[in-house]
Coordinates of C-alpha atoms and ligand atoms in Angstrom, one line a residue:
X1 CA 81.4 85.7 90.1
X2 CA 80.3 87.1 93.5
X3 CA 77.8 89.9 94.4
X4 CA 77.4 93.1 93.1
X5 CA 78.1 95.5 95.8
X6 CA 74.6 97.6 95.3
X7 CA 76.9 100.8 97.8
X8 CA 79.9 100.7 95.8
X9 CA 78.9 98.9 93.0
X10 CA 81.2 96.8 93.0
X11 CA 82.0 93.2 93.1
X12 CA 81.9 91.5 96.3
X13 CA 83.8 87.8 95.9
X14 CA 83.7 85.0 99.0
X15 CA 87.4 84.4 99.3
X16 CA 89.2 81.3 101.1
X17 CA 93.3 82.3 101.9
X18 CA 94.5 79.2 103.5
X19 CA 97.4 79.8 105.5
X20 CA 95.7 83.3 105.3
X21 CA 97.0 83.1 109.4
X22 CA 101.2 83.1 108.7
X23 CA 102.9 86.0 107.3
X24 CA 101.6 87.2 103.2
X25 CA 98.8 85.1 103.6
X26 CA 97.7 88.1 106.9
X27 CA 98.5 90.6 104.6
X28 CA 97.1 89.3 101.2
X29 CA 93.6 88.7 104.2
X30 CA 94.2 92.5 104.3
X31 CA 94.2 93.3 100.9
X32 CA 91.2 91.6 100.0
X33 CA 89.0 93.6 102.8
X34 CA 89.9 96.6 102.1
X35 CA 88.7 95.9 97.9
X36 CA 85.3 95.1 100.0
X37 CA 85.9 91.1 99.6
X38 CA 84.3 88.6 102.4
X39 CA 87.2 86.6 103.5
X40 CA 87.1 82.8 105.3
X41 CA 90.5 82.3 106.4
X42 CA 92.1 78.9 107.0
X43 CA 95.0 78.1 109.0
X44 CA 96.1 75.6 110.9
X45 CA 98.5 77.8 112.9
X46 CA 101.8 76.0 112.2
X47 CA 104.0 79.0 111.6
X48 CA 101.5 80.9 111.1
X49 CA 99.9 83.8 114.4
X50 CA 96.0 84.2 115.3
X51 CA 97.8 87.7 116.3
X52 CA 98.6 87.7 112.6
X53 CA 94.7 88.2 112.1
X54 CA 93.4 89.5 115.1
X55 CA 93.3 93.3 113.5
X56 CA 90.5 90.9 112.1
X57 CA 88.7 88.6 113.7
X58 CA 85.9 91.7 114.6
X59 CA 85.7 92.5 110.5
X60 CA 81.8 91.7 109.9
X61 CA 83.1 90.0 106.6
X62 CA 86.4 87.9 108.4
X63 CA 85.5 84.7 108.9
X64 CA 88.4 82.5 110.9
X65 CA 88.9 78.7 110.8
X66 CA 91.4 76.5 112.7
X67 CA 92.4 73.6 110.7
X68 CA 95.5 71.2 108.1
X69 CA 94.0 71.5 104.8
X70 CA 95.7 68.1 104.7
X71 CA 92.2 66.8 106.2
X72 CA 88.8 67.4 104.4
X73 CA 87.1 70.5 104.2
X74 CA 83.8 71.5 103.4
X75 CA 83.3 76.1 103.9
X76 CA 79.7 76.5 104.4
X77 CA 78.7 79.1 101.2
X78 CA 80.1 79.9 97.9
X79 CA 83.5 80.8 97.3
X80 CA 84.7 82.6 94.4
X81 CA 88.3 82.2 94.4
X82 CA 91.2 80.0 96.7
X83 CA 94.0 80.8 97.5
X84 CA 96.8 78.4 98.9
X85 CA 99.1 80.4 101.2
X86 CA 99.2 77.3 103.1
X87 CA 102.8 76.3 103.7
X88 CA 105.9 76.1 106.1
X89 CA 108.2 78.7 103.8
X90 CA 111.5 78.7 106.2
X91 CA 114.3 75.6 106.1
X92 CA 114.4 75.2 109.8
X93 CA 111.2 75.1 109.8
X94 CA 109.2 73.0 107.0
X95 CA 112.2 70.4 107.7
X96 CA 111.6 69.9 111.2
X97 CA 108.4 67.7 109.9
X98 CA 109.3 66.9 106.4
X99 CA 106.3 64.8 105.8
X100 CA 104.0 67.0 106.6
X101 CA 105.2 70.1 104.1
X102 CA 105.1 66.7 101.7
X103 CA 101.9 66.0 102.9
X104 CA 100.4 69.7 102.7
X105 CA 101.3 71.3 98.9
X106 CA 99.8 67.7 97.6
X107 CA 97.0 66.7 99.8
X108 CA 96.5 69.7 101.1
X109 CA 96.4 70.7 97.7
X110 CA 93.9 68.7 96.2
X111 CA 91.2 69.1 98.9
X112 CA 91.5 72.7 98.3
X113 CA 91.9 72.5 94.2
X114 CA 88.7 70.1 95.0
X115 CA 86.6 72.5 98.2
X116 CA 87.3 74.6 94.7
X117 CA 85.9 72.5 92.0
X118 CA 83.5 72.0 93.7
X119 CA 82.8 75.8 93.9
X120 CA 83.2 76.5 90.1
X121 CA 86.5 79.0 92.0
X122 CA 89.4 80.6 91.0
X123 CA 92.7 78.7 92.2
X124 CA 95.9 80.4 93.1
X125 CA 98.8 78.1 93.8
X126 CA 102.1 79.5 95.6
X127 CA 104.6 78.0 94.6
X128 CA 108.5 79.3 95.0
X129 CA 111.9 79.9 93.5
X130 CA 112.7 76.3 94.9
X131 CA 111.5 75.1 92.0
X132 CA 114.2 75.9 90.8
X133 CA 116.3 74.0 93.4
X134 CA 120.2 75.4 93.5
X135 CA 120.1 76.7 89.5
X136 CA 122.1 76.5 86.5
X137 CA 120.6 79.8 84.8
X138 CA 120.7 82.9 85.6
X139 CA 117.8 84.9 86.3
X140 CA 115.4 81.9 86.4
X141 CA 113.2 82.1 84.2
X142 CA 109.9 80.1 84.2
X143 CA 110.6 77.7 81.6
X144 CA 114.1 76.5 83.3
X145 CA 113.1 73.5 84.7
X146 CA 115.2 73.5 87.2
X147 CA 118.2 71.6 89.0
X148 CA 116.7 69.9 92.4
X149 CA 118.4 66.9 94.7
X150 CA 115.3 65.6 95.1
X151 CA 116.4 63.0 98.4
X152 CA 117.7 66.1 100.3
X153 CA 116.4 67.8 103.0
X154 CA 115.5 70.5 101.2
X155 CA 112.2 68.1 99.3
X156 CA 110.3 67.8 101.4
X157 CA 109.0 71.6 100.2
X158 CA 110.0 71.6 97.0
X159 CA 109.4 68.5 95.9
X160 CA 105.9 69.4 97.2
X161 CA 105.9 72.2 95.9
X162 CA 106.5 70.7 92.1
X163 CA 103.7 67.9 92.7
X164 CA 101.3 71.2 93.8
X165 CA 102.2 72.4 90.2
X166 CA 101.8 69.2 88.9
X167 CA 98.7 69.3 90.2
X168 CA 97.2 72.6 89.3
X169 CA 98.5 72.2 86.0
X170 CA 96.6 69.0 85.5
X171 CA 93.4 70.1 87.0
X172 CA 93.6 73.1 84.4
X173 CA 94.7 71.5 81.3
X174 CA 90.6 69.2 82.0
X175 CA 89.4 71.3 82.7
X176 CA 87.8 71.1 85.8
X177 CA 89.2 73.5 87.6
X178 CA 91.1 77.6 86.6
X179 CA 93.9 77.5 88.0
X180 CA 96.9 79.8 88.2
X181 CA 100.5 79.1 88.8
X182 CA 102.8 81.5 90.5
X183 CA 106.5 81.7 91.8
X184 CA 107.7 83.3 94.7
X185 CA 110.9 84.8 94.8
X186 CA 112.3 85.9 98.3
X187 CA 109.9 87.5 100.2
X188 CA 109.9 89.6 103.7
X189 CA 108.0 92.5 105.4
X190 CA 106.1 92.8 108.9
X191 CA 104.5 89.8 110.6
X192 CA 107.1 87.7 109.9
X193 CA 108.0 85.8 112.7
X194 CA 111.1 86.6 114.7
X195 CA 112.0 83.0 115.0
X196 CA 111.2 81.0 112.5
X197 CA 114.5 81.1 110.4
X198 CA 114.5 83.1 107.6
X199 CA 117.3 85.5 107.4
X200 CA 115.7 88.8 107.1
X201 CA 113.6 87.9 110.1
X202 CA 117.2 86.6 111.7
X203 CA 120.1 89.6 110.6
X204 CA 117.5 91.9 112.2
X205 CA 116.5 90.3 115.6
X206 CA 120.1 89.4 116.4
X207 CA 121.0 92.7 115.4
X208 CA 118.3 93.9 117.9
X209 CA 119.4 92.0 120.2
X210 CA 123.3 92.7 120.2
X211 CA 124.6 89.3 118.3
X212 CA 126.5 89.3 115.8
X213 CA 124.2 88.6 112.4
X214 CA 124.8 84.6 112.2
X215 CA 125.8 84.5 107.7
X216 CA 125.8 80.6 106.4
X217 CA 128.8 79.5 104.6
X218 CA 130.4 82.5 103.0
X219 CA 128.1 85.1 102.9
X220 CA 128.8 85.2 98.5
X221 CA 125.3 82.5 97.7
X222 CA 122.5 85.0 96.2
X223 CA 119.1 85.8 97.3
X224 CA 116.4 88.7 95.3
X225 CA 114.0 89.8 98.4
X226 CA 110.8 91.4 97.7
X227 CA 109.2 93.7 100.0
X228 CA 105.5 92.0 100.2
X229 CA 103.4 94.9 99.5
X230 CA 104.4 94.5 96.5
X231 CA 104.4 90.5 96.4
X232 CA 100.7 90.6 97.6
X233 CA 99.6 92.7 94.0
X234 CA 101.8 90.0 92.4
X235 CA 99.2 88.1 94.3
X236 CA 96.0 89.6 93.2
X237 CA 96.3 90.6 89.6
X238 CA 97.1 86.7 88.8
X239 CA 94.4 85.6 90.3
X240 CA 92.3 88.6 88.4
X241 CA 94.2 88.0 84.8
X242 CA 92.1 87.6 81.6
X243 CA 92.8 85.3 80.0
X244 CA 94.6 82.5 82.1
X245 CA 98.2 82.4 81.8
X246 CA 98.3 79.4 81.9
X247 CA 101.6 79.6 82.6
X248 CA 103.5 79.9 86.2
X249 CA 105.0 83.5 87.2
X250 CA 108.1 85.2 88.8
X251 CA 106.7 87.0 91.6
X252 CA 110.2 88.5 93.1
X253 CA 112.1 91.5 92.7
X254 CA 115.3 91.1 90.7
X255 CA 117.2 93.5 92.9
X256 CA 120.2 90.0 93.9
X257 CA 122.3 90.5 97.0
X258 CA 124.6 88.7 98.6
X259 CA 124.4 87.5 102.2
X260 CA 127.0 89.5 103.2
X261 CA 126.1 92.9 101.6
X262 CA 122.9 92.1 103.4
X263 CA 123.9 91.4 106.3
X264 CA 126.3 95.2 106.0
X265 CA 122.9 96.7 105.3
X266 CA 120.8 95.3 108.3
X267 CA 124.8 96.8 110.4
X268 CA 124.0 100.0 108.9
X269 CA 120.6 100.2 108.9
X270 CA 120.8 99.0 113.0
X271 CA 123.4 99.4 114.8
X272 CA 123.4 98.0 117.8
X273 CA 124.4 94.5 115.5
X274 CA 127.8 93.4 117.5
X275 CA 129.4 92.8 113.7
X276 CA 129.1 89.1 111.9
X277 CA 130.2 85.4 112.6
X278 CA 130.3 82.1 110.2
X279 CA 128.2 79.3 110.4
X280 CA 128.0 75.9 108.5
X281 CA 126.2 76.3 105.0
X282 CA 123.1 74.1 105.4
X283 CA 123.0 71.0 103.0
X284 CA 122.0 72.1 99.2
X285 CA 121.6 75.5 99.5
X286 CA 121.3 77.6 96.4
X287 CA 124.6 79.8 94.8
X288 CA 122.6 82.0 93.3
X289 CA 118.6 83.3 93.3
X290 CA 117.4 85.6 90.5
X291 CA 114.1 86.3 89.3
X292 CA 113.0 86.7 84.6
X293 CA 110.6 89.1 86.2
X294 CA 109.9 89.6 82.2
X295 CA 106.6 87.2 82.2
X296 CA 104.9 89.2 84.9
X297 CA 105.3 92.9 83.7
X298 CA 103.8 91.9 80.5
X299 CA 100.8 89.1 81.3
X300 CA 100.1 91.4 84.5
X301 CA 101.4 94.8 84.4
X302 CA 103.0 93.9 88.0
X303 CA 106.6 94.2 88.7
X304 CA 107.5 95.3 92.3
X305 CA 108.2 99.1 93.7
X306 CA 110.4 99.0 96.7
X307 CA 113.8 98.7 96.5
X308 CA 115.4 96.5 99.5
X309 CA 116.6 99.2 101.8
X310 CA 112.7 101.4 102.2
X311 CA 110.9 98.0 102.5
X312 CA 114.0 97.3 105.2
X313 CA 112.9 100.7 107.5
X314 CA 109.2 99.3 107.4
X315 CA 110.0 95.4 108.5
X316 CA 113.1 96.8 111.3
X317 CA 110.3 98.9 113.3
X318 CA 108.3 96.4 113.2
X319 CA 110.5 94.0 114.4
X320 CA 111.8 96.8 116.8
X321 CA 108.4 97.4 118.2
X322 CA 108.1 94.0 119.4
X323 CA 111.2 93.4 121.2
X324 CA 111.2 96.8 123.1
X325 CA 106.6 95.3 124.0
X326 CA 109.0 91.3 124.6
X327 CA 112.1 93.0 126.6
X328 CA 109.1 95.9 128.5
X329 CA 108.1 93.6 131.1
X330 CA 111.4 92.1 132.6
X331 CA 112.4 95.3 133.0
X332 CA 109.2 96.4 134.5
X333 CA 110.5 92.7 136.7
Ligands
LIG401 P1 104.5 81.8 106.2 O1 105.0 80.2 107.3 O2 104.2 82.3 107.5 O3 102.5 81.0 106.8 C1 102.1 79.8 105.9 C2 100.8 79.8 106.5 O4 100.2 78.5 106.5 C3 101.2 80.1 108.8 O5 99.9 80.5 109.0 C4 100.6 78.0 109.2 O6 100.5 77.8 110.0 C5 99.5 77.7 108.3 N1 100.2 76.2 107.7 C6 101.3 75.4 108.1 N2 100.7 74.0 107.4 C7 99.1 74.0 107.0 C8 98.4 73.2 106.9 N3 99.0 71.6 107.1 N4 97.4 73.6 107.2 C9 97.1 74.6 106.9 N5 97.1 75.6 107.3 C10 98.7 75.8 107.2 O7 104.9 81.3 105.5 P2 104.9 82.7 104.6 O8 106.2 83.0 104.3 O9 103.6 83.7 104.1 O10 105.0 81.3 103.2 C11 103.6 81.9 102.3 C12 103.1 81.1 101.0 O11 104.3 81.6 100.2 C13 103.5 79.1 101.7 O12 103.0 78.8 100.8 C14 105.7 80.3 100.7 O13 105.5 78.3 100.1 C15 105.3 80.7 100.1 N6 106.4 81.1 99.6 C16 106.7 81.9 100.4 C17 108.2 82.6 100.5 C18 108.7 83.8 101.3 O14 109.4 83.9 101.3 N7 108.3 84.0 102.1 C19 108.5 82.7 99.2 C20 108.3 81.3 98.2 C21 107.1 80.5 98.4
LIG402 N1 121.3 82.5 105.7 C1 121.9 82.6 106.5 N2 121.6 83.3 107.5 C2 120.6 83.5 108.5 C3 119.5 82.8 107.9 C4 119.4 83.0 106.1 O1 123.7 83.1 106.2 O2 120.2 83.9 109.8 C5 121.1 81.9 104.7 C6 121.1 80.9 104.2 O3 121.8 80.3 104.2 C7 120.6 81.3 102.4 C8 120.0 82.6 103.0 O4 120.5 83.5 104.0 O5 121.6 81.3 101.3 C9 118.3 82.8 102.4 O6 117.7 81.9 103.2 P1 116.5 82.1 104.3 O7 117.0 80.3 104.7 O8 115.8 83.2 103.9 O9 115.4 81.7 102.2 P2 116.4 80.2 101.5 O10 116.4 81.0 100.5 O11 116.7 79.3 101.8 O12 115.3 80.0 100.8

């Protein structure tokens, strides 16, 4: 697989990252290029931003293709690996066009699997903790089959990802593609879209604007937050591990926080925040979520290193820079 770089002696691979202009995808593109690989980034810019990969556009080993994976794609040249991160991840964003969200995970994943099969490429599917729905088992191990409402507003995302997992394991059993599946839990960090509606980006941006933080429901529901740099190491480890685990692997930070606790932390770190306001809880919002990462530790030797407060520091600094850059022209006017 790949070609040997005579200068470094390392194997240089050609890697496709679908969703590579998104929050997680752009960090993955950075990491792959830093390891000396060539990257083909495929993205429709639905929820990602060209600015996330703008610094890479002059890199000789980086190629950007604007494309919706629901349409068949062909790529010139060989591919060694395909990462499928293409899919809106924020609930308001993936619910805005639920049919497209479902098709992205089903038809889009099928198109990428076909591409991987034609190239003999290894394939990694970015699935989600949402396959556990509103879990009745806590923390969630991979063999828990979940509690998803298949007719609710989150189903387009949850069921789409479950179908994508099924496709991956079918092609693996058929011996047609070397597929791997990770189930990602809530991830945060620089380059989240400020207005994508997720909790970390909402709270930080509300605080920076001097607004009250919007807490949905009682705020006693929990989530576990993983810094994007930890997650990317897990993605790379899952793609590289031998032999193929032939089973999904949770990637997330087991530190569990209530929404109220996160609001307190953000208010402590951004003093401009103006208290909190309570809003209705969205339908089917999971009450508790925390990954059991025993499998990731055992198979990949992976566990997250960055505690929430430390990880929020670079995230806040990044949003603060963006917020101040946005304010500057207004102040000048
Ligand atoms: P994101 O919305 O920032 O990135 C998704 C990217 O995919 C965007 O650049 C978007 O433009 C692109 N995209 C969406 N639909 C597409 C399509 N049909 N064709 C081509 N490109 C398309 O989200 P993210 O947080 O970076 O998430 C990346 C992946 O990880 C997603 O698949 C998501 O389901 C999964 N995931 C993320 C989290 C998280 O907390 N960030 C948690 C669980 C799973
Ligand atoms: N949430 C909130 N205020 C916000 C955004 C989200 O209280 O401004 C809550 C949301 O209801 C959920 C949790 O925070 O309970 C995490 O939401 P997010 O959209 O980040 O991701 P989810 O894990 O639900 O996909």
